[in-house]
Coordinates of C-alpha atoms in Angstrom, one line a residue:
M29 CA -0.1 0.0 -0.1
K30 CA 1.2 3.1 -0.8
G31 CA 0.3 6.9 -0.3
V32 CA -0.1 7.5 -3.8
F33 CA -2.8 8.1 -6.4
N34 CA -4.5 4.9 -6.8
L35 CA -7.1 3.2 -9.6
K36 CA -10.0 2.7 -6.6
L37 CA -9.4 6.3 -5.8
G38 CA -9.6 7.2 -9.1
V39 CA -13.2 5.5 -9.6
F40 CA -14.5 6.8 -6.5
L41 CA -13.6 10.7 -8.0
L42 CA -14.7 10.0 -11.4
A43 CA -18.0 8.2 -10.1
F44 CA -18.7 11.4 -7.7
I45 CA -17.9 14.0 -10.7
L46 CA -20.2 12.5 -13.0
G47 CA -22.7 12.0 -10.0
L48 CA -22.8 15.4 -9.3
A49 CA -22.8 16.5 -13.0
L50 CA -25.4 14.5 -13.9
S51 CA -28.0 14.9 -10.8
L52 CA -27.5 19.4 -11.0
P53 CA -30.3 19.4 -13.9
S54 CA -32.7 17.4 -11.4
F55 CA -32.6 19.9 -8.4
F56 CA -31.8 23.0 -10.3
S57 CA -34.8 23.5 -13.3
S58 CA -32.4 26.2 -15.0
I59 CA -29.4 23.5 -15.9
S60 CA -30.3 21.8 -18.6
G61 CA -30.0 18.1 -19.2
P62 CA -31.5 14.7 -18.2
K63 CA -33.7 15.0 -15.5
I64 CA -35.7 12.6 -12.9
T65 CA -39.5 12.1 -13.7
L66 CA -41.6 12.0 -11.2
G67 CA -44.0 9.7 -10.9
L68 CA -48.5 10.3 -10.1
D69 CA -47.8 10.1 -6.5
L70 CA -45.6 12.9 -6.9
Q71 CA -46.4 15.1 -9.2
G72 CA -49.9 14.6 -9.9
G73 CA -51.7 13.2 -12.8
L74 CA -54.5 10.9 -14.3
N75 CA -55.1 7.1 -12.6
M76 CA -57.8 5.2 -14.6
L77 CA -59.2 1.7 -14.5
L78 CA -60.2 0.6 -18.2
G79 CA -61.8 -2.4 -19.2
V80 CA -61.4 -4.3 -22.2
K81 CA -64.3 -5.9 -24.0
T82 CA -62.5 -9.0 -24.8
D83 CA -65.7 -10.5 -26.6
E84 CA -65.7 -8.2 -29.4
A85 CA -61.9 -9.5 -29.9
I86 CA -63.9 -12.9 -30.9
K87 CA -65.9 -11.1 -33.3
T88 CA -63.3 -8.9 -35.1
K89 CA -61.4 -12.2 -35.7
Y90 CA -64.3 -14.0 -37.2
K91 CA -64.8 -10.9 -39.5
S92 CA -61.1 -10.7 -39.9
L93 CA -61.1 -14.9 -41.4
A94 CA -64.4 -13.9 -42.9
S95 CA -62.3 -11.3 -45.3
S96 CA -59.2 -13.3 -45.4
L97 CA -61.9 -16.4 -46.7
G98 CA -63.5 -14.2 -49.4
F99 CA -60.0 -13.0 -51.0
Y100 CA -58.4 -16.7 -50.9
T101 CA -61.5 -18.0 -52.8
Q102 CA -61.2 -15.2 -55.2
E103 CA -57.9 -15.5 -56.1
Q104 CA -58.0 -19.6 -56.5
K105 CA -61.3 -18.5 -58.2
I106 CA -63.4 -20.9 -55.6
L107 CA -67.1 -20.6 -56.0
I108 CA -68.5 -20.0 -52.2
D109 CA -72.2 -18.4 -51.6
S110 CA -73.4 -16.0 -48.8
L111 CA -70.3 -15.5 -47.3
K112 CA -71.6 -14.1 -43.5
A113 CA -69.6 -13.5 -40.1
S114 CA -71.4 -13.1 -36.8
S115 CA -70.4 -12.9 -33.1
D116 CA -70.2 -16.8 -32.9
S117 CA -69.2 -18.3 -36.5
V118 CA -68.6 -17.5 -40.3
T119 CA -71.0 -19.4 -42.5
F120 CA -70.8 -19.4 -46.3
E121 CA -71.8 -22.5 -48.8
L122 CA -69.0 -24.4 -51.2
L123 CA -70.6 -24.2 -54.6
D124 CA -67.9 -26.9 -56.3
M125 CA -67.5 -29.9 -54.2
D126 CA -64.1 -30.7 -55.7
E127 CA -62.6 -27.6 -54.1
K128 CA -63.3 -28.8 -50.4
R129 CA -59.9 -29.6 -49.6
K130 CA -58.3 -26.2 -50.4
V131 CA -60.7 -24.7 -48.2
D132 CA -60.5 -27.1 -45.6
E133 CA -56.9 -26.4 -46.1
F134 CA -56.7 -22.7 -45.9
L135 CA -59.1 -23.1 -42.7
G136 CA -56.7 -25.3 -40.7
K137 CA -53.9 -22.7 -41.6
N138 CA -55.4 -19.8 -40.2
G139 CA -56.2 -20.9 -36.5
H140 CA -57.8 -23.9 -34.6
F141 CA -61.4 -24.0 -35.6
R142 CA -64.2 -26.3 -35.3
I143 CA -65.4 -27.1 -39.2
D144 CA -69.3 -28.3 -39.6
F145 CA -69.7 -28.7 -43.1
D146 CA -73.4 -30.2 -44.1
Q147 CA -74.5 -30.8 -47.6
G148 CA -72.0 -27.5 -49.0
R149 CA -73.1 -25.7 -45.7
Y150 CA -69.9 -24.7 -44.0
R151 CA -70.0 -23.6 -40.1
V152 CA -67.0 -22.6 -38.6
T153 CA -66.2 -21.8 -34.8
L154 CA -63.3 -21.1 -32.8
M155 CA -62.2 -23.9 -30.0
E156 CA -63.0 -23.0 -26.7
S157 CA -59.2 -23.0 -26.2
E158 CA -58.5 -20.6 -29.0
I159 CA -61.2 -18.5 -27.3
A160 CA -59.5 -18.0 -24.1
S161 CA -56.3 -17.3 -25.9
I162 CA -57.7 -14.6 -28.1
K163 CA -59.0 -12.9 -25.0
N164 CA -55.7 -13.2 -23.0
F165 CA -53.9 -12.0 -26.1
A166 CA -56.2 -9.0 -26.7
V167 CA -55.6 -7.7 -22.8
E168 CA -52.1 -7.8 -23.4
Q169 CA -52.3 -6.2 -27.3
A170 CA -54.1 -3.5 -25.5
I171 CA -51.5 -2.6 -23.0
G172 CA -49.1 -2.9 -25.3
T173 CA -51.2 -0.4 -28.0
I174 CA -51.7 1.9 -25.3
R175 CA -48.4 1.8 -23.9
N176 CA -47.2 2.6 -27.6
R177 CA -49.8 5.9 -27.9
L178 CA -48.9 7.3 -24.8
D179 CA -45.3 7.0 -25.6
Q180 CA -45.6 8.9 -29.0
F181 CA -48.1 11.5 -27.5
G182 CA -45.1 12.8 -25.1
L183 CA -45.9 11.4 -21.8
A184 CA -43.3 11.4 -19.5
E185 CA -42.8 7.7 -18.3
P186 CA -46.8 6.7 -18.3
S187 CA -47.4 3.2 -16.6
V188 CA -49.6 0.9 -18.0
T189 CA -50.4 -2.8 -16.3
K190 CA -53.1 -5.5 -16.1
Q191 CA -55.3 -6.0 -13.3
G192 CA -56.9 -9.3 -12.5
Q193 CA -58.0 -11.0 -16.4
D194 CA -59.1 -7.8 -18.2
Y195 CA -58.5 -5.1 -17.0
I196 CA -55.9 -2.2 -17.5
L197 CA -54.4 0.1 -14.7
V198 CA -53.1 3.8 -16.7
E199 CA -51.1 6.2 -14.5
L200 CA -50.3 9.2 -16.6
P201 CA -48.3 11.4 -14.5
G202 CA -48.5 15.5 -15.6
I203 CA -51.6 15.8 -16.4
K204 CA -52.7 19.0 -15.1
S205 CA -55.4 20.4 -17.6
A206 CA -58.6 19.4 -18.4
Q207 CA -57.4 19.9 -22.4
E208 CA -54.9 17.2 -21.6
E209 CA -56.9 14.9 -19.6
Q210 CA -59.7 14.7 -22.4
R211 CA -57.0 14.4 -25.0
A212 CA -55.0 11.5 -23.6
K213 CA -58.4 9.8 -22.6
E214 CA -59.7 9.8 -26.4
L215 CA -56.2 8.5 -27.7
I216 CA -56.5 5.6 -25.1
A217 CA -60.2 4.8 -26.0
K218 CA -59.8 5.3 -29.9
S219 CA -60.4 1.6 -31.0
A220 CA -58.3 2.9 -34.5
H221 CA -59.7 0.0 -36.4
L222 CA -59.3 1.1 -40.1
Q223 CA -61.2 -0.5 -42.8
M224 CA -61.3 -0.4 -46.5
M225 CA -65.3 -1.6 -47.4
A226 CA -67.4 -1.6 -50.8
V227 CA -70.2 0.4 -50.7
D228 CA -73.3 -2.2 -51.6
E229 CA -74.4 0.1 -54.5
A230 CA -77.5 -2.1 -55.6
R231 CA -79.4 -1.4 -52.1
N232 CA -77.6 1.5 -51.2
D233 CA -80.3 4.2 -52.3
R234 CA -82.9 2.2 -49.8
V235 CA -80.9 3.0 -46.9
A236 CA -82.5 5.3 -45.3
S237 CA -85.5 3.0 -44.8
M238 CA -83.9 0.3 -43.8
T239 CA -83.1 -1.2 -40.5
P240 CA -79.6 -2.6 -39.2
E241 CA -81.9 -6.5 -38.8
E242 CA -82.7 -5.8 -42.4
A243 CA -78.9 -5.0 -43.2
E244 CA -77.8 -8.0 -41.6
R245 CA -79.5 -10.3 -43.2
L246 CA -78.5 -9.5 -47.0
G247 CA -74.8 -9.5 -45.8
S248 CA -74.3 -5.9 -45.1
V249 CA -74.4 -2.8 -42.6
I250 CA -74.8 0.7 -42.4
L251 CA -72.5 2.8 -41.4
P252 CA -72.7 6.9 -40.3
Y253 CA -70.9 9.3 -42.3
A254 CA -68.2 10.9 -39.6
Q255 CA -68.8 14.5 -40.7
N256 CA -72.5 14.1 -40.2
E257 CA -73.7 10.7 -38.4
Q258 CA -77.1 11.7 -39.9
A259 CA -76.0 10.5 -43.3
K260 CA -75.8 6.9 -43.6
I261 CA -74.4 4.5 -46.3
L262 CA -74.7 0.9 -47.1
L263 CA -71.9 -1.3 -46.8
K264 CA -70.8 -5.3 -47.6
A265 CA -70.1 -6.2 -44.0
I266 CA -67.0 -8.2 -45.0
P267 CA -64.3 -5.9 -45.2
I268 CA -62.0 -5.6 -47.9
L269 CA -58.9 -5.2 -45.9
D270 CA -58.1 -3.9 -42.6
G271 CA -56.1 -2.2 -40.0
S272 CA -53.7 -4.8 -39.4
M273 CA -52.5 -4.7 -42.7
L274 CA -51.1 -1.1 -42.2
T275 CA -47.5 -0.2 -41.7
D276 CA -47.4 3.3 -41.3
A277 CA -50.0 6.8 -41.3
R278 CA -48.7 10.4 -40.9
V279 CA -50.3 13.7 -40.7
A280 CA -50.1 15.4 -44.3
Y281 CA -51.9 18.7 -45.8
D282 CA -54.4 18.6 -49.0
Q283 CA -54.4 21.0 -51.8
N284 CA -56.8 23.6 -49.3
N285 CA -53.9 23.1 -46.7
Q286 CA -56.3 21.1 -44.7
P287 CA -55.1 18.0 -41.9
V288 CA -55.0 15.0 -43.5
I289 CA -53.8 11.3 -42.8
N290 CA -51.7 9.2 -45.4
F291 CA -51.3 5.9 -44.8
S292 CA -49.3 2.8 -46.3
L293 CA -49.9 -1.1 -46.6
D294 CA -48.0 -3.8 -45.9
S295 CA -47.7 -5.9 -49.5
Q296 CA -50.5 -8.0 -48.9
G297 CA -52.5 -5.1 -48.2
A298 CA -51.1 -3.6 -51.3
K299 CA -52.2 -6.7 -53.5
I300 CA -55.8 -6.8 -52.0
F301 CA -56.0 -3.2 -52.6
G302 CA -55.2 -3.0 -56.3
D303 CA -57.0 -6.2 -57.3
F304 CA -60.3 -4.4 -55.7
S305 CA -59.6 -1.4 -57.2
G306 CA -58.8 -2.9 -60.8
K307 CA -61.9 -5.1 -60.8
N308 CA -64.4 -2.5 -59.3
I309 CA -63.7 0.7 -61.4
G310 CA -66.7 2.8 -61.2
N311 CA -67.8 1.8 -58.1
R312 CA -67.4 3.4 -54.3
M313 CA -65.1 2.1 -51.1
A314 CA -65.5 3.8 -48.6
I315 CA -62.5 4.1 -46.0
V316 CA -64.3 3.8 -42.7
L317 CA -62.3 4.4 -39.2
D318 CA -63.7 3.0 -36.0
N319 CA -67.2 2.4 -37.5
K320 CA -67.3 6.2 -38.8
V321 CA -67.0 6.3 -42.9
Y322 CA -64.7 9.1 -43.9
S323 CA -65.1 9.2 -47.4
A324 CA -66.2 6.8 -50.2
P325 CA -64.7 8.5 -53.1
V326 CA -65.7 6.4 -56.6
I327 CA -62.6 4.3 -57.9
R328 CA -61.5 5.5 -61.3
E329 CA -58.8 3.4 -61.5
R330 CA -56.9 0.6 -60.6
I331 CA -54.8 1.8 -56.8
G332 CA -51.7 0.5 -56.8
G333 CA -48.5 1.1 -54.6
G334 CA -50.9 0.4 -51.3
S335 CA -51.4 3.9 -50.2
G336 CA -54.5 5.7 -49.4
Q337 CA -55.1 8.9 -47.4
I338 CA -58.3 9.8 -44.8
S339 CA -59.7 13.0 -44.7
G340 CA -62.2 14.7 -42.8
G341 CA -61.8 18.2 -41.6
F342 CA -59.5 17.1 -38.7
T343 CA -57.9 19.9 -36.8
V344 CA -53.9 19.4 -36.8
D345 CA -54.1 18.0 -33.2
Q346 CA -57.1 15.1 -34.2
A347 CA -55.2 14.3 -37.1
S348 CA -51.8 13.9 -35.4
D349 CA -53.9 11.6 -32.8
I350 CA -55.3 9.4 -35.4
A351 CA -51.8 9.1 -36.5
I352 CA -50.1 7.7 -33.9
A353 CA -53.5 5.6 -32.9
L354 CA -53.4 4.0 -36.7
R355 CA -49.1 3.9 -36.1
S356 CA -49.5 1.9 -33.0
G357 CA -51.9 -0.6 -34.2
A358 CA -55.8 -0.7 -33.5
L359 CA -56.9 -2.0 -30.2
P360 CA -57.8 -5.3 -30.3
A361 CA -61.0 -5.3 -28.5
P362 CA -62.7 -2.0 -27.1
I363 CA -62.2 -0.6 -23.9
E364 CA -64.4 1.6 -21.2
M365 CA -63.5 3.7 -18.3
L366 CA -64.8 1.8 -15.1
E367 CA -63.1 4.5 -12.8
K368 CA -61.1 8.1 -13.2
R369 CA -59.4 9.4 -10.2
S370 CA -57.0 12.6 -10.8
V371 CA -54.5 13.2 -8.4
G372 CA -53.6 17.1 -7.9
P373 CA -50.0 18.4 -7.9
S374 CA -51.0 19.8 -4.4
L375 CA -50.7 16.1 -3.1
G376 CA -47.8 15.5 -5.2
S377 CA -46.0 18.2 -3.3
D378 CA -47.0 17.3 0.1
S379 CA -46.1 13.5 -0.7
I380 CA -42.3 15.3 -1.7
M381 CA -41.7 17.2 1.2
A382 CA -42.8 14.5 3.3
S383 CA -40.3 12.7 1.8
M384 CA -37.4 15.1 1.7
I385 CA -38.4 15.5 5.5
A386 CA -38.0 11.5 5.8
L387 CA -34.6 11.7 3.6
A388 CA -33.0 14.6 4.7
S389 CA -33.7 13.4 8.5
G390 CA -32.3 10.1 8.1
F391 CA -29.6 11.3 6.2
A392 CA -28.4 13.9 8.9
L393 CA -28.8 11.4 11.8
V394 CA -26.2 8.8 10.1
V395 CA -24.3 11.3 9.0
L396 CA -24.0 12.6 12.8
F397 CA -23.7 9.4 14.4
M398 CA -20.9 8.6 11.7
M399 CA -18.6 11.5 12.6
F400 CA -19.1 11.3 16.4
Y401 CA -18.3 7.3 16.7
Y402 CA -15.7 6.7 13.7
G403 CA -14.2 10.0 13.7
M404 CA -12.3 11.2 10.2
A405 CA -13.6 7.5 9.5
G406 CA -17.0 8.3 9.2
V407 CA -15.9 11.7 7.5
I408 CA -15.1 9.3 4.7
A409 CA -18.1 7.4 5.1
N410 CA -20.3 10.5 5.0
I411 CA -18.6 11.4 1.9
A412 CA -19.3 8.0 0.1
L413 CA -22.8 8.4 1.1
V414 CA -23.1 12.0 -0.7
A415 CA -21.5 10.2 -4.0
N416 CA -23.8 7.3 -3.4
L417 CA -26.8 9.7 -3.5
L418 CA -25.5 11.6 -6.6
L419 CA -25.2 8.5 -8.5
I420 CA -28.8 7.0 -8.0
I421 CA -30.5 10.5 -9.2
A422 CA -27.3 10.5 -11.8
V423 CA -28.0 7.3 -13.3
M424 CA -32.5 7.4 -12.6
A425 CA -32.4 10.9 -14.8
L426 CA -29.8 9.6 -17.3
F427 CA -32.0 6.5 -18.1
G428 CA -35.3 8.8 -17.8
A429 CA -36.8 6.9 -15.1
T430 CA -39.5 7.6 -12.9
L431 CA -38.9 8.4 -9.2
T432 CA -42.4 7.6 -7.3
L433 CA -42.9 7.9 -3.2
P434 CA -41.8 4.0 -3.2
G435 CA -38.9 4.7 -4.8
M436 CA -38.0 8.0 -2.1
A437 CA -38.5 5.1 0.3
G438 CA -36.3 3.3 -1.7
I439 CA -33.5 5.7 -1.6
V440 CA -34.1 6.1 2.3
L441 CA -33.3 2.4 2.5
T442 CA -30.3 2.6 0.3
V443 CA -28.9 5.4 2.7
G444 CA -28.9 2.9 5.8
M445 CA -27.9 0.3 3.6
A446 CA -24.7 2.3 2.4
V447 CA -23.7 3.3 5.8
D448 CA -24.5 -0.5 7.2
A449 CA -21.7 -1.4 4.9
N450 CA -19.1 1.2 5.8
V451 CA -19.8 0.5 9.8
I452 CA -19.1 -2.8 8.8
I453 CA -15.7 -2.1 7.3
N454 CA -14.6 0.5 10.6
E455 CA -15.6 -2.0 12.8
R456 CA -13.7 -4.9 11.4
I457 CA -10.7 -2.5 10.6
R458 CA -11.2 -1.4 15.1
E459 CA -10.8 -5.2 15.7
C460 CA -7.4 -5.6 14.1
L461 CA -6.2 -2.5 15.6
R462 CA -7.5 -3.6 18.9
E463 CA -5.3 -6.7 18.2
G464 CA -2.8 -4.8 17.9
K465 CA -1.8 -5.0 14.0
G466 CA -0.3 -1.7 12.1
V467 CA -2.9 0.9 10.8
I468 CA -2.1 -0.2 7.4
K469 CA -2.5 -3.7 7.8
A470 CA -5.6 -3.3 9.6
I471 CA -7.2 -1.4 6.8
S472 CA -6.0 -4.1 4.1
E473 CA -7.5 -6.5 6.7
G474 CA -10.5 -5.0 7.4
Y475 CA -11.5 -4.4 4.0
A476 CA -10.7 -8.2 3.0
N477 CA -12.9 -9.2 5.9
A478 CA -15.7 -6.8 5.9
S479 CA -16.0 -7.1 2.0
R480 CA -17.2 -10.7 1.3
A481 CA -20.1 -10.5 3.8
I482 CA -21.0 -6.7 2.4
F483 CA -20.8 -8.4 -1.1
D484 CA -22.8 -11.6 -0.1
S485 CA -25.7 -8.9 1.8
N486 CA -25.6 -6.9 -1.3
L487 CA -25.8 -9.9 -4.2
T488 CA -28.9 -11.1 -2.5
T489 CA -30.6 -7.6 -2.1
L490 CA -30.0 -7.4 -5.5
I491 CA -31.3 -10.4 -6.5
T492 CA -34.6 -9.6 -4.8
S493 CA -34.5 -6.4 -6.2
V494 CA -34.9 -8.1 -9.5
L495 CA -37.0 -10.2 -9.1
L496 CA -39.5 -7.3 -7.3
Y497 CA -39.0 -5.4 -10.5
A498 CA -39.9 -8.2 -13.1
Y499 CA -42.9 -9.4 -11.0
G500 CA -44.1 -6.3 -9.5
T501 CA -46.8 -3.6 -10.1
G502 CA -45.6 -0.1 -10.7
P503 CA -45.4 1.0 -6.9
I504 CA -43.2 -1.9 -6.4
K505 CA -41.0 -1.2 -9.7
G506 CA -40.3 2.3 -8.7
F507 CA -38.9 0.4 -5.2
A508 CA -36.7 -1.8 -6.9
V509 CA -35.6 0.5 -9.0
T510 CA -34.1 3.0 -6.4
I511 CA -33.1 -0.2 -4.7
S512 CA -30.8 -1.9 -7.4
I513 CA -28.9 1.2 -7.9
G514 CA -28.1 1.7 -4.7
I515 CA -26.8 -1.4 -4.2
V516 CA -24.3 -0.8 -7.2
A517 CA -23.5 2.8 -6.0
S518 CA -23.1 1.4 -2.6
V519 CA -20.6 -1.0 -3.9
I520 CA -18.2 1.4 -6.0
T521 CA -18.6 4.3 -3.3
A522 CA -18.6 2.5 0.3
I523 CA -16.2 -0.7 -0.7
I524 CA -14.3 0.7 -3.5
G525 CA -14.6 4.4 -3.2
T526 CA -13.5 4.5 0.5
H527 CA -10.7 1.6 0.1
G528 CA -8.9 3.8 -2.4
V529 CA -9.3 6.7 0.1
Y530 CA -8.0 4.6 2.7
E531 CA -5.0 3.4 0.6
W532 CA -4.4 6.7 -0.4
L533 CA -4.2 8.4 3.2
G534 CA -2.5 4.9 5.2
P535 CA 1.0 6.4 5.0
K536 CA 0.0 9.5 6.9
I537 CA -2.5 7.6 9.3
A538 CA 0.5 5.2 10.3
K539 CA 2.5 7.9 10.7
S540 CA 0.5 10.1 13.0
Q541 CA -0.7 7.7 15.4
K542 CA -3.8 9.0 15.6
T543 CA -6.4 5.9 15.5
A544 CA -8.8 7.7 18.1
F545 CA -8.9 10.8 15.7
W546 CA -9.3 8.8 12.6
F547 CA -11.0 5.5 13.4
G548 CA -12.6 6.6 16.9
F549 CA -10.6 4.4 18.7
K550 CA -7.9 4.5 20.6
Q551 CA -5.0 1.5 19.9
G552 CA -3.7 0.2 22.8
K553 CA -6.8 0.4 25.1

């Protein structure tokens, strides 16, 4: 051990400087740089419990199957009739029995179905296991879709978690105004189910007097226009294609400088789009979003390239939100608002104040105890503790982590754990001094003996924290994050850092022989 600058001391100084530099923007808003994001319980926001109507996902599956079957049979020139999709089955009639093998193969490749066939009449239903799987997937996909939309919306660290079988808990920190709240709710709830549907030209002139039940019997559906819901149009119920084939959606402006949405389709969607438009020149095709018709232009020529446009008198914000919803994917099933709770920023301020008082009080008591009981060794431990706190804040700010009330509790607990490591080290050094060993040897053996126990305890705590993060919900995750970062920071500061300081100061301490000043223990007594 030499009283010169060493690698451990260099690591400690670098960690301290980086921690200080990267944590300052979180303390002072005027300083630019990465900042810690405060969670819902600290800065206020919106808390919503959503229910997923999973039965609608089953209906969508049947509609999607019918649409794919219609395209497949048309492409393969297989004659079928009366193709209909209902809430519990797909039915159709096969006119050419020689094509039964092809139809069965197609159905076998597109899901787990029970196929009932009687004298050319097909009835296709989903297996019970497949229904359960679709419902569960609908909830999981809804969680991913909502989270993706909120990320693109620009909200900092929204929390979207599953509750029970078909409930979703959404926490949106930073939502303060009624306008922000309304826009966020609309974005979350928007199904964004895009469909291209053929207009039932033969019967559309009777749409004003037709009932929805009559339209269903004819294999059609009555939908309103988005701009004027009193105006109706009759569309063929089986869509030409849907938003699952969408690859992109962006806001653009038309020749009148009005916001519109340009969308692109994948290769399969582009082929279906092109084939249908080529065979239906002179007819209309409706662009339907969430069961509202935004436009129904007449097809003048084959539309290739797999792209289209949605116009509907949007504002810029509306067009932007619809484009976000389309890009992030349609919700597989509609959702409903079961509970909404606004958390005011005053509650967040109270929480922050209470947490800061607890943190400051705990920190002050620990600092005073270490100084009075361990002397200069306590001062060194306190410097390592400050570095530890700065590192936690810096790392959380750097990775955009959210600080919640449980996270603040984790920081308070980390203070105790970091000091505990230095207490163990200082007690091991004292034991060596009591045995009459020299200061330098006592420091070396003290760290060697203490480090094993510290590493073992920190490792088990870190494993527990990782499991809490992996399987816990929002508040538990916040606690686990701060504990995990605190443990790693504690190893750098309390074990590596202070050891480097003692290696640097060791010869000076040995020469002074003032062990009472340095370690709070007078050797020889």
